[in-house]
XYZ file of C-alpha atoms in Angstrom:
729
model
C -0.197 0.141 -0.204
C 3.058 2.594 0.569
C 4.306 1.402 -2.819
C 0.761 2.873 -3.994
C 0.637 6.359 -6.163
C -1.979 8.242 -5.556
C -3.457 10.092 -8.151
C -4.636 13.710 -7.828
C -7.763 14.922 -9.549
C -7.316 16.607 -12.747
C -9.523 19.336 -11.795
C -9.594 23.007 -13.423
C -8.735 25.399 -11.001
C -10.878 28.632 -9.783
C -8.360 30.839 -10.234
C -6.881 32.708 -13.052
C -2.762 31.462 -12.952
C -1.478 35.609 -11.519
C -4.374 35.087 -8.508
C -3.444 31.782 -8.177
C 0.504 32.974 -7.858
C -0.230 35.462 -5.470
C -3.125 33.683 -3.627
C -5.398 35.968 -4.361
C -9.549 35.656 -4.072
C -10.647 35.684 -7.635
C -13.579 36.158 -8.623
C -13.698 33.700 -12.102
C -14.128 36.979 -14.032
C -12.354 37.693 -17.926
C -10.614 39.627 -16.511
C -11.276 39.065 -12.953
C -11.734 41.896 -10.859
C -8.838 41.792 -8.923
C -6.661 41.532 -12.075
C -8.644 44.653 -13.391
C -7.864 46.546 -10.473
C -4.257 45.606 -10.697
C -3.754 46.543 -14.522
C -3.242 43.759 -15.208
C -6.267 42.209 -17.667
C -4.058 41.287 -20.602
C -2.409 38.777 -17.970
C -5.562 37.558 -16.532
C -5.547 33.588 -18.035
C -6.894 30.462 -16.889
C -5.210 27.250 -17.254
C -7.740 24.189 -18.647
C -6.459 21.535 -16.207
C -4.337 20.841 -13.135
C -1.866 20.353 -15.448
C -0.007 23.242 -16.375
C 3.151 22.075 -17.479
C 3.684 24.281 -20.607
C 3.803 22.085 -23.698
C 5.900 24.184 -26.226
C 8.255 22.755 -28.746
C 11.802 22.446 -27.685
C 13.339 24.728 -29.043
C 10.939 27.044 -27.823
C 11.695 25.854 -24.492
C 15.507 26.317 -24.682
C 15.096 29.776 -26.171
C 12.871 30.968 -22.826
C 15.874 28.846 -20.791
C 18.365 31.354 -22.022
C 16.633 34.333 -21.653
C 15.997 33.177 -18.519
C 19.061 32.935 -17.724
C 20.679 35.778 -19.187
C 18.106 37.816 -16.668
C 19.275 36.233 -13.426
C 22.513 37.059 -14.666
C 22.013 40.307 -14.682
C 20.151 40.341 -11.470
C 22.847 38.733 -9.635
C 25.429 41.787 -11.509
C 23.007 44.277 -10.451
C 22.442 42.763 -6.918
C 26.504 43.263 -6.494
C 26.812 46.853 -7.794
C 28.015 46.623 -11.538
C 24.912 48.893 -12.332
C 25.823 51.242 -9.168
C 29.591 51.467 -11.051
C 28.321 51.494 -14.741
C 25.788 54.498 -13.646
C 29.217 56.176 -12.345
C 31.325 55.794 -15.096
C 28.398 57.085 -17.539
C 27.669 59.798 -15.544
C 31.640 61.041 -15.990
C 30.742 61.053 -19.926
C 27.814 62.060 -20.540
C 25.992 62.136 -23.406
C 23.648 64.771 -24.115
C 20.779 63.884 -26.631
C 20.416 66.320 -29.591
C 16.737 66.791 -29.739
C 17.856 69.388 -26.964
C 15.261 72.800 -25.425
C 12.459 71.891 -24.907
C 11.593 75.484 -23.852
C 11.468 77.091 -27.187
C 8.101 77.397 -28.068
C 5.985 78.206 -31.320
C 3.004 78.261 -32.661
C 1.682 75.285 -34.572
C -0.209 75.166 -37.727
C -3.461 73.678 -36.024
C -3.067 76.725 -33.448
C -1.730 75.568 -30.096
C 1.866 75.932 -29.359
C 4.022 73.007 -28.663
C 7.609 73.156 -27.052
C 10.143 72.179 -29.792
C 13.371 70.611 -30.650
C 15.646 70.233 -32.234
C 15.995 69.050 -36.010
C 19.437 68.044 -36.125
C 18.162 64.362 -35.514
C 15.146 62.172 -36.276
C 12.600 62.204 -33.751
C 12.919 58.672 -32.508
C 16.342 60.110 -30.994
C 14.762 60.390 -27.722
C 13.161 57.190 -27.748
C 14.861 55.607 -25.445
C 13.885 54.612 -22.620
C 10.817 52.742 -21.067
C 7.820 53.112 -19.001
C 7.855 50.334 -16.310
C 4.685 47.784 -16.490
C 4.847 46.623 -12.749
C 4.861 50.294 -11.152
C 4.730 53.831 -13.130
C 9.089 53.879 -12.929
C 10.530 55.489 -15.984
C 14.038 53.822 -16.893
C 16.369 54.783 -19.843
C 17.458 52.228 -22.438
C 20.250 51.546 -21.178
C 19.870 50.715 -17.248
C 19.461 47.140 -15.750
C 16.240 47.553 -14.885
C 15.113 48.416 -18.548
C 16.953 45.998 -20.265
C 15.506 43.663 -17.927
C 12.072 44.470 -19.002
C 12.639 43.903 -22.100
C 14.537 40.713 -21.582
C 10.830 40.057 -19.710
C 8.692 40.869 -23.084
C 10.714 38.858 -25.131
C 9.854 35.493 -22.404
C 6.232 36.949 -22.644
C 5.578 36.123 -26.122
C 7.389 32.817 -25.865
C 6.204 31.448 -22.798
C 3.204 33.647 -20.793
C 3.038 31.710 -17.839
C 6.956 32.609 -16.818
C 5.908 36.179 -16.806
C 3.204 35.898 -14.045
C 6.034 34.678 -11.597
C 8.121 37.518 -12.528
C 4.880 40.242 -12.135
C 4.260 38.611 -8.589
C 8.078 38.970 -7.906
C 7.970 42.367 -8.852
C 4.619 43.831 -7.547
C 5.507 41.680 -3.685
C 8.626 44.460 -3.771
C 7.425 47.556 -4.971
C 4.953 46.694 -2.766
C 6.754 46.153 0.838
C 5.512 42.497 1.247
C 8.975 42.416 1.545
C 9.940 44.548 4.175
C 11.336 43.144 7.749
C 9.454 43.941 10.431
C 11.803 46.771 11.113
C 11.735 48.374 8.326
C 7.672 48.359 8.427
C 7.640 50.071 12.013
C 9.741 52.945 10.607
C 8.104 53.482 7.654
C 6.577 56.768 8.947
C 9.625 58.321 8.394
C 10.449 60.309 5.913
C 13.277 62.508 4.534
C 11.319 65.063 3.364
C 8.322 65.067 6.086
C 10.201 64.109 8.130
C 8.449 61.386 12.002
C 5.087 61.872 10.947
C 1.782 60.675 13.227
C 1.893 56.808 13.490
C -1.970 56.737 12.402
C -3.352 53.476 9.792
C -5.053 54.794 6.739
C -8.665 53.970 9.189
C -7.533 56.635 11.687
C -6.512 59.273 8.997
C -10.241 58.608 7.653
C -11.684 59.086 10.529
C -10.619 62.760 11.118
C -12.308 63.586 7.082
C -14.467 66.184 7.368
C -17.780 65.264 6.897
C -19.067 64.603 4.023
C -21.141 68.286 2.996
C -17.556 70.299 3.940
C -15.375 67.765 2.305
C -18.464 69.063 -0.940
C -18.101 72.638 0.526
C -14.165 72.459 0.136
C -14.111 70.030 -3.197
C -16.460 72.491 -5.071
C -14.575 75.825 -3.937
C -11.336 74.070 -4.865
C -12.273 73.280 -8.450
C -14.242 76.934 -9.171
C -10.494 78.840 -8.256
C -9.825 78.306 -12.152
C -7.897 81.717 -11.660
C -5.241 80.014 -8.891
C -5.095 76.421 -9.078
C -2.752 74.103 -11.571
C -4.555 72.319 -14.090
C -3.492 68.943 -12.577
C -6.236 67.051 -11.943
C -9.126 66.383 -14.428
C -12.572 67.651 -12.290
C -14.322 64.832 -14.573
C -12.492 62.280 -13.513
C -12.274 63.279 -9.489
C -15.703 63.657 -9.409
C -16.100 59.829 -10.330
C -13.546 58.543 -8.071
C -14.840 60.761 -5.009
C -17.719 59.352 -5.477
C -16.268 55.782 -5.708
C -14.348 56.934 -2.379
C -17.517 57.484 -0.588
C -19.351 54.574 -1.278
C -16.356 52.761 -0.061
C -13.509 54.864 1.449
C -11.477 51.480 2.518
C -11.111 50.591 -1.497
C -9.283 53.281 -2.431
C -5.294 53.915 -2.823
C -3.786 55.804 -0.067
C -2.265 57.741 -2.016
C -5.435 58.863 -3.592
C -6.246 60.276 0.056
C -3.193 61.936 0.388
C -4.526 63.982 -3.079
C -8.270 64.099 -1.810
C -6.482 65.730 1.864
C -4.489 68.142 -0.594
C -7.430 69.124 -2.296
C -9.189 70.151 0.905
C -6.245 71.890 2.219
C -5.517 73.506 -0.669
C -9.481 75.027 -0.790
C -9.147 75.826 3.369
C -5.828 77.906 2.627
C -7.809 79.322 -0.070
C -10.255 80.550 2.563
C -8.196 81.438 4.820
C -6.023 84.008 2.715
C -9.317 85.472 1.276
C -9.640 86.736 4.273
C -13.071 84.903 4.573
C -14.553 83.830 7.983
C -13.686 80.981 9.792
C -17.087 79.214 8.261
C -18.297 78.977 4.752
C -21.615 81.498 3.878
C -23.595 78.350 4.961
C -22.461 77.981 8.238
C -20.233 74.982 7.706
C -17.090 74.928 9.756
C -14.176 74.798 7.719
C -10.940 72.767 9.581
C -7.351 74.654 9.394
C -5.766 74.493 6.178
C -2.539 73.197 8.163
C -4.394 70.458 9.839
C -5.337 69.346 6.193
C -2.059 69.544 5.234
C -0.714 67.483 8.014
C -2.897 64.593 7.185
C -1.799 64.784 3.480
C 1.514 64.355 5.040
C 1.042 61.216 6.917
C -1.235 59.736 3.029
C 1.551 60.376 1.495
C 4.141 58.930 3.506
C 1.705 55.699 4.586
C 1.113 55.245 1.025
C 4.945 54.969 -0.070
C 4.553 57.684 -2.894
C 7.857 57.573 -3.725
C 7.040 54.322 -5.236
C 3.038 54.465 -5.861
C 1.709 54.487 -9.663
C -0.167 57.228 -9.241
C -1.378 60.660 -7.905
C 1.413 61.087 -6.180
C 2.990 63.847 -8.138
C -0.555 65.724 -8.273
C -0.819 65.222 -4.386
C 2.582 66.358 -3.519
C 2.566 69.672 -6.246
C -1.064 70.819 -4.927
C 0.278 70.202 -0.806
C 3.505 72.556 -2.325
C 0.776 74.954 -3.090
C -1.095 75.213 -0.142
C 1.452 75.962 1.822
C 3.181 78.822 -0.301
C 0.048 80.337 -0.665
C -0.153 80.234 3.399
C 3.833 81.199 3.683
C 3.608 85.778 3.829
C 7.859 84.981 2.946
C 9.115 82.744 0.530
C 10.123 79.219 1.981
C 13.409 77.226 1.095
C 11.393 74.633 2.713
C 9.389 74.769 -0.434
C 12.172 74.572 -3.174
C 13.506 71.940 -1.882
C 10.021 70.168 -1.703
C 10.265 71.175 -5.459
C 13.170 69.411 -5.902
C 11.676 66.082 -4.846
C 9.005 66.357 -6.392
C 10.699 66.865 -10.098
C 12.567 64.668 -9.377
C 9.696 62.003 -8.647
C 8.057 63.265 -12.133
C 11.076 62.372 -14.091
C 11.018 59.081 -12.262
C 7.800 58.298 -13.401
C 8.289 59.564 -16.926
C 6.217 62.629 -16.782
C 9.274 64.371 -19.157
C 8.321 62.158 -21.619
C 6.239 63.352 -24.195
C 3.413 59.987 -23.545
C 3.286 59.363 -27.097
C 7.262 59.199 -27.839
C 7.618 56.715 -24.804
C 8.050 52.892 -25.788
C 5.938 50.412 -23.239
C 3.504 52.929 -22.318
C -0.392 51.745 -21.412
C -1.313 55.133 -20.406
C -4.728 56.503 -21.985
C -5.291 59.596 -24.405
C -6.652 61.378 -20.947
C -3.593 60.203 -18.784
C -1.508 61.380 -21.323
C -2.651 64.869 -21.572
C -2.749 65.154 -17.809
C 0.952 64.447 -17.944
C 1.488 66.898 -20.000
C -0.425 69.727 -18.135
C 1.505 68.483 -14.971
C 4.934 69.097 -16.650
C 4.139 72.444 -17.622
C 3.142 72.926 -14.220
C 6.441 71.627 -13.011
C 8.055 73.591 -16.034
C 7.185 77.130 -14.532
C 7.557 76.424 -10.998
C 10.985 75.422 -11.076
C 12.117 78.024 -13.680
C 10.343 81.358 -10.958
C 11.875 79.256 -8.242
C 15.382 78.284 -9.013
C 15.638 82.035 -10.124
C 14.763 83.141 -6.759
C 17.211 81.033 -5.522
C 19.790 81.826 -7.074
C 20.824 78.733 -8.983
C 20.051 76.733 -12.176
C 17.042 75.102 -13.413
C 16.633 71.941 -11.478
C 15.067 69.804 -14.723
C 17.581 68.347 -17.019
C 15.744 70.414 -20.332
C 18.620 68.289 -22.501
C 16.313 64.826 -21.661
C 12.536 66.148 -21.836
C 10.405 66.168 -24.856
C 6.992 66.832 -23.561
C 4.776 68.473 -25.754
C 2.623 71.114 -24.103
C -0.548 70.525 -23.720
C -3.336 70.864 -25.934
C -5.911 73.833 -25.524
C -9.138 71.191 -25.112
C -11.508 71.794 -22.202
C -11.787 69.297 -20.211
C -15.309 68.537 -21.802
C -13.277 67.839 -24.451
C -11.725 64.497 -23.720
C -13.478 62.332 -20.459
C -11.820 59.122 -18.942
C -13.111 56.740 -21.528
C -11.918 58.299 -24.440
C -9.495 56.108 -26.922
C -8.321 59.652 -28.838
C -7.734 62.933 -28.392
C -9.852 65.638 -30.471
C -7.557 67.842 -32.176
C -7.139 71.037 -30.117
C -8.596 74.381 -30.776
C -7.848 77.554 -31.986
C -5.963 79.657 -29.488
C -8.766 82.198 -29.308
C -10.765 79.759 -27.580
C -10.211 80.777 -24.610
C -10.253 77.308 -22.326
C -9.349 76.839 -18.918
C -5.788 75.496 -20.373
C -5.350 78.516 -22.342
C -4.061 81.028 -19.835
C -0.785 78.044 -18.617
C -0.581 77.400 -22.834
C 0.295 81.134 -22.826
C 2.744 81.647 -19.898
C 4.329 79.048 -21.040
C 5.550 80.754 -23.768
C 6.970 83.885 -21.870
C 8.251 81.694 -19.318
C 10.518 79.972 -21.693
C 11.595 83.375 -22.622
C 12.371 84.074 -19.294
C 14.526 80.606 -18.863
C 15.820 81.146 -21.463
C 17.257 84.918 -20.230
C 18.399 83.479 -16.993
C 20.692 80.750 -18.910
C 21.808 83.923 -20.733
C 23.016 86.092 -17.907
C 24.406 83.557 -15.965
C 26.017 82.037 -18.431
C 29.790 81.133 -16.742
C 31.214 82.702 -19.974
C 30.472 86.156 -20.307
C 27.744 86.389 -23.595
C 28.405 88.327 -25.997
C 26.349 91.962 -25.711
C 24.945 91.215 -29.634
C 22.912 88.150 -27.894
C 21.855 90.309 -25.575
C 20.108 92.950 -28.308
C 18.908 89.834 -30.100
C 17.516 88.026 -27.178
C 16.023 91.409 -26.576
C 14.214 91.601 -29.423
C 13.104 88.057 -29.129
C 11.597 88.809 -25.646
C 9.353 91.236 -27.410
C 8.163 89.804 -30.149
C 7.091 86.812 -27.880
C 4.919 89.576 -26.035
C 3.805 91.102 -28.806
C 2.743 87.591 -30.430
C 0.765 86.683 -27.806
C -3.889 86.792 -28.124
C -4.776 89.833 -27.428
C -7.348 88.672 -24.131
C -3.585 88.559 -22.732
C -1.504 91.419 -23.340
C -2.002 94.321 -20.947
C -4.954 96.786 -20.634
C -5.724 99.616 -17.963
C -7.860 98.717 -15.354
C -10.097 101.335 -16.247
C -11.119 99.968 -19.467
C -11.502 96.090 -18.297
C -14.542 96.431 -15.702
C -16.386 94.103 -17.687
C -13.848 91.667 -17.491
C -13.231 89.171 -14.340
C -10.976 89.327 -11.902
C -8.835 86.523 -13.232
C -8.235 87.655 -16.446
C -7.066 90.515 -14.933
C -4.662 89.183 -12.959
C -3.897 86.628 -15.594
C -3.222 89.559 -18.247
C -1.136 91.297 -14.680
C 0.958 88.035 -14.123
C 1.938 87.141 -17.990
C 3.003 91.171 -18.368
C 5.366 90.984 -14.926
C 6.801 88.035 -16.443
C 7.612 89.764 -19.329
C 9.056 92.797 -17.889
C 10.696 90.971 -15.407
C 12.581 89.211 -18.494
C 13.787 92.444 -19.656
C 14.965 93.611 -15.890
C 17.240 90.501 -15.493
C 18.286 90.555 -19.240
C 19.736 94.420 -19.258
C 20.056 95.039 -15.492
C 24.061 93.990 -15.491
C 24.700 97.693 -17.189
C 22.783 99.758 -14.955
C 26.655 99.570 -13.088
C 28.680 97.935 -15.430
C 30.242 100.071 -18.711
C 27.872 102.971 -17.069
C 29.375 105.602 -19.457
C 29.843 103.923 -22.916
C 26.919 104.802 -25.409
C 27.196 101.883 -26.994
C 25.128 100.434 -23.735
C 22.367 103.264 -23.070
C 20.352 101.363 -24.628
C 19.630 98.507 -21.955
C 20.003 101.258 -19.354
C 17.108 102.347 -20.286
C 15.258 98.932 -21.272
C 15.948 98.169 -17.263
C 14.716 101.573 -16.038
C 11.563 101.517 -18.212
C 10.272 97.785 -17.361
C 11.019 98.452 -13.944
C 9.450 101.738 -13.347
C 6.401 99.828 -15.575
C 6.445 97.215 -13.228
C 5.852 99.959 -10.123
C 3.189 101.997 -11.887
C 1.880 98.650 -12.400
C 1.924 97.908 -8.901
C 0.398 101.278 -7.553
C -2.441 100.497 -9.930
C -3.490 97.369 -8.744
C -2.812 98.253 -4.963
C -5.558 101.109 -5.760
C -7.279 98.171 -7.406
C -7.555 96.295 -3.959
C -8.906 99.066 -1.890
C -12.347 99.044 -0.365
C -14.963 99.358 -3.530
C -12.143 98.698 -5.681
C -12.843 96.450 -8.438
C -9.615 93.963 -6.970
C -10.486 94.103 -3.061
C -11.786 90.478 -2.996
C -9.054 89.484 -5.017
C -6.121 91.384 -2.559
C -4.416 88.451 -1.443
C -3.258 87.079 -4.851
C -2.534 91.014 -6.120
C -0.161 90.884 -3.533
C 1.062 87.353 -3.804
C 1.636 88.040 -7.913
C 3.619 91.475 -7.749
C 5.734 91.737 -4.420
C 8.305 89.952 -5.745
C 8.914 90.915 -9.203
C 8.323 94.822 -7.579
C 10.483 94.579 -5.632
C 13.139 93.799 -8.047
C 12.402 96.518 -9.778
C 12.459 98.960 -7.313
C 16.215 98.174 -6.625
C 16.693 98.914 -9.602
C 15.507 102.190 -9.320
C 16.791 102.965 -5.981
C 20.593 102.078 -7.653
C 19.892 104.133 -10.596
C 18.855 107.195 -8.426
C 21.624 106.497 -5.474
C 24.442 106.296 -8.582
C 23.329 109.683 -10.333
C 23.561 111.398 -6.905
C 27.134 109.982 -6.523
C 27.956 111.112 -9.960
C 26.696 114.043 -9.307
C 28.803 114.828 -6.420
C 32.115 114.196 -8.236
C 34.777 117.323 -8.330
C 33.940 119.482 -11.413
C 36.895 118.235 -12.566
C 35.509 114.877 -12.795
C 31.882 116.197 -13.861
C 30.899 113.586 -16.458
C 28.410 115.023 -19.382
C 25.110 114.377 -18.831
C 22.689 113.484 -21.134
C 19.023 115.762 -21.959
C 16.340 115.088 -20.161
C 18.405 112.946 -16.781
C 16.542 115.400 -14.600
C 13.229 115.308 -15.823
C 14.190 110.783 -15.576
C 15.498 111.413 -12.419
C 11.954 113.393 -11.517
C 10.160 109.963 -12.748
C 11.820 106.966 -10.810
C 11.814 109.400 -7.776
C 7.978 109.323 -8.201
C 8.318 105.808 -8.916
C 8.684 104.399 -5.892
C 6.931 106.373 -3.703
C 3.846 104.405 -3.596
C 5.433 101.101 -3.096
C 7.629 102.819 -0.375
C 3.503 103.138 1.403
C 2.744 99.754 0.064
C 5.233 98.022 1.558
C 5.380 100.104 5.310
C 1.750 98.772 5.264
C 2.600 95.311 4.373
C 5.858 95.339 6.665
C 3.631 94.473 10.040
C 3.422 91.100 9.016
C 5.711 90.661 6.007
C 10.003 89.966 6.087
C 10.144 90.930 2.563
C 8.074 93.912 2.723
C 9.675 95.442 5.689
C 12.995 94.838 4.407
C 12.568 96.270 1.364
C 10.355 99.509 2.573
C 13.595 100.489 4.493
C 15.622 99.861 1.459
C 12.815 102.562 0.061
C 12.670 105.053 2.592
C 16.088 104.700 2.931
C 16.883 106.494 -0.798
C 14.047 108.407 -0.308
C 16.023 110.178 2.425
C 19.248 110.735 -0.009
C 17.285 112.102 -2.474
C 16.124 114.725 0.083
C 19.172 115.637 2.051
C 20.490 115.879 -1.556
C 17.859 118.431 -2.903
C 18.715 120.576 0.277
C 21.903 120.215 0.235
C 22.196 120.935 -3.486
C 19.937 123.823 -2.909
C 22.739 125.759 -0.605
C 24.883 125.011 -3.775
C 24.977 125.485 -7.814
C 23.226 122.431 -8.774
C 24.783 120.752 -11.578
C 22.902 120.980 -14.652
C 20.365 118.221 -15.803
C 19.611 117.609 -12.071
C 16.853 120.681 -11.861
C 14.472 117.997 -11.843
C 15.508 117.182 -8.039
C 14.086 120.650 -6.551
C 10.235 120.041 -7.742
C 8.908 119.132 -4.329
C 8.151 115.516 -4.148
C 5.818 113.711 -1.857
C 7.727 111.392 0.329
C 6.308 109.392 3.935
C 9.145 109.877 5.474
C 10.781 113.592 6.577
C 14.441 111.902 8.065
C 17.111 113.043 6.937
C 20.313 110.955 6.301
C 23.695 113.079 5.713
C 24.538 113.894 2.517
C 26.683 111.739 -0.297
C 29.901 113.388 0.535
C 30.904 110.418 2.897
C 30.974 108.145 -0.101
C 33.637 106.647 -1.861
C 34.064 108.907 -4.563
C 35.792 105.549 -6.568
C 33.937 104.137 -9.748
C 35.542 100.835 -10.293
C 33.265 98.289 -7.723
C 30.409 98.361 -9.779
C 31.445 96.975 -12.369
C 31.188 93.674 -10.813
C 27.699 92.476 -9.222
C 26.498 89.393 -9.120
C 22.677 90.382 -8.937
C 21.944 86.746 -7.792
C 22.879 88.084 -4.597
C 19.661 90.005 -4.586
C 17.777 87.511 -6.289
C 18.197 85.068 -3.525
C 17.835 87.782 -0.701
C 14.995 86.808 0.889
C 15.992 82.529 0.933
C 18.996 83.792 3.861
C 17.987 81.892 6.836
C 19.557 85.012 8.561
C 16.499 87.433 5.800
C 15.982 89.539 9.170
C 19.060 91.324 9.191
C 19.201 91.201 5.842
C 19.870 95.286 4.780
C 18.999 96.441 0.863
C 20.165 99.578 1.463
C 23.500 98.308 2.768
C 23.361 95.637 -0.585
C 22.853 99.599 -2.650
C 25.700 101.796 -0.505
C 28.711 99.113 -0.986
C 27.572 98.880 -4.679
C 27.222 102.337 -4.975
C 30.765 103.295 -3.368
C 32.486 100.631 -4.801
C 33.737 99.071 -1.456
C 36.966 96.793 -2.818
C 36.581 95.303 0.990
C 33.557 93.151 -0.676
C 33.689 90.426 -2.954
C 30.830 90.887 -5.233
C 32.014 89.342 -7.681
């Protein structure tokens, strides 16, 4: 009896192959619910009976075995650290893609704006790399994991059943099922967010506001079209939102993070807009800070770095929420932006979906990824400039096109092909982002030009100035500046969109030419740059004064005054410092001994008076705002000191003969300050020190941890005084 062989019944299996391997529940549908939720519909297969031996021909089996051996070899080499050595070697001799600059924009024949690339190489030059089919992770074509993915695809064609085991192993690794108990215990500690409270998803869901409050906040978020970034499809989100309330525990943790991020952003808008803690219907609005904390906990709990979707969008909205609540610039947000960029690149957002091999993205997902990437591109350009550092985006490796000019209703979750883009004359919810991207691209070119390690030729500066003006002139009329007196029927969002784009354009001109405020001061060749810079700076200050009036009680933008402040502060400070520097330099030059007196241009006195008048209103604005803003306090002090110097110099010159060309100084001008500073006799007369100014010190001054001690007035005097004791080069 012991030698008798027990025959097993050859019953058909009740589970599909993936569920059987993973030991998951299977409802025997084709595809089953489990495979559908995991996005593995194509792998859902049922064996005809219990005998699952793959009866392929000998040649096919041999080929599969050889591929398996090769795959094991690559895996073992990677485990031994060979991949790290290769990565370091390739980093020392990088190959730069020649498809190049994605920032350059042009109008396509269809009327949309797209990123253009160099035509030196064919389009497929950037076709390397793939989107990992196991999780949303982009890897370069030369990376060992990309090679493994290609081998798996070949093996799948030869022996589909082998792939199930590989998918199971990969999913087990990426979902954290192979973590040791010690690692799992510390999963609430994150490099970005630090130590978060160790809560489970049920605990976090228990802190969610009631449904009616969430409905109100979500509605407020999507109605704030001119404040939020276009990175969440409202119709798709609404479907997911309804599913969430039907079964909250069944939604991915990262999606819950996205929900909390949206709630936090909406609550932030309530807070900064000056609304009461209760909405108009009397519903209590939770503190935005507490909602942001829940967002962070969900991101850490859901392992945002490995999540298939939602993580990039949740992080961006979370960062935006923190930004709008902050009174001043925060270096921590710039650090968080770096994490967002790296995560987006890891997930392939920097590659256009149409050029990404191995991608199973739907048309809606691909279009939304374009909208996410253009938002990341624009945030990085501005944040990096404010930090005085290069962009964090490797532009040579990016080919994501601009979004299509489509309304959300034009493409929906089940759409199979995107419709043609609308013309730029159609004002869609994405058109502002598309139009702004053209000016942002020019701004990024200007920053690269001015911060080049090799001094750029002046001819290049003039050519870039021409490109800037052509780009702005080519914008749709609805996005060009129009006086507020002619905008009485326009919405606040429309006005602010026009203002933002013009401010960015003017800032580009200032940054391009500002070095010539001091450099080559008395070489007439560079007079056009000085005039362009000063005219742009005065225009920025004029716009600030115009908008400030509109934000007063009863004004057209009173309800949006917080947005006006956020949009104009940084650019206006830059413009004000340029004007203050010019005023101080002119007074210093007029104070030179007669034998050193330099010829003055006709009309200089009138220009001086105009520049002086331009800083009066900004001084008043920042003096009022200095109670709650460090940036405003620093700027108000610098402007107040400049105003004092002008008055002191005017009083001194009134006692003596006034140099020709500065008669405008004697015209009475109102000032918020009557304090007199010493005449400029005590300022050094040397002119050599002004040739070498690091404007980056001004760009990132408010990011300094010691920002309370910064003194822009001293910065101006150090430049004008030409002190050789300070290394400003």
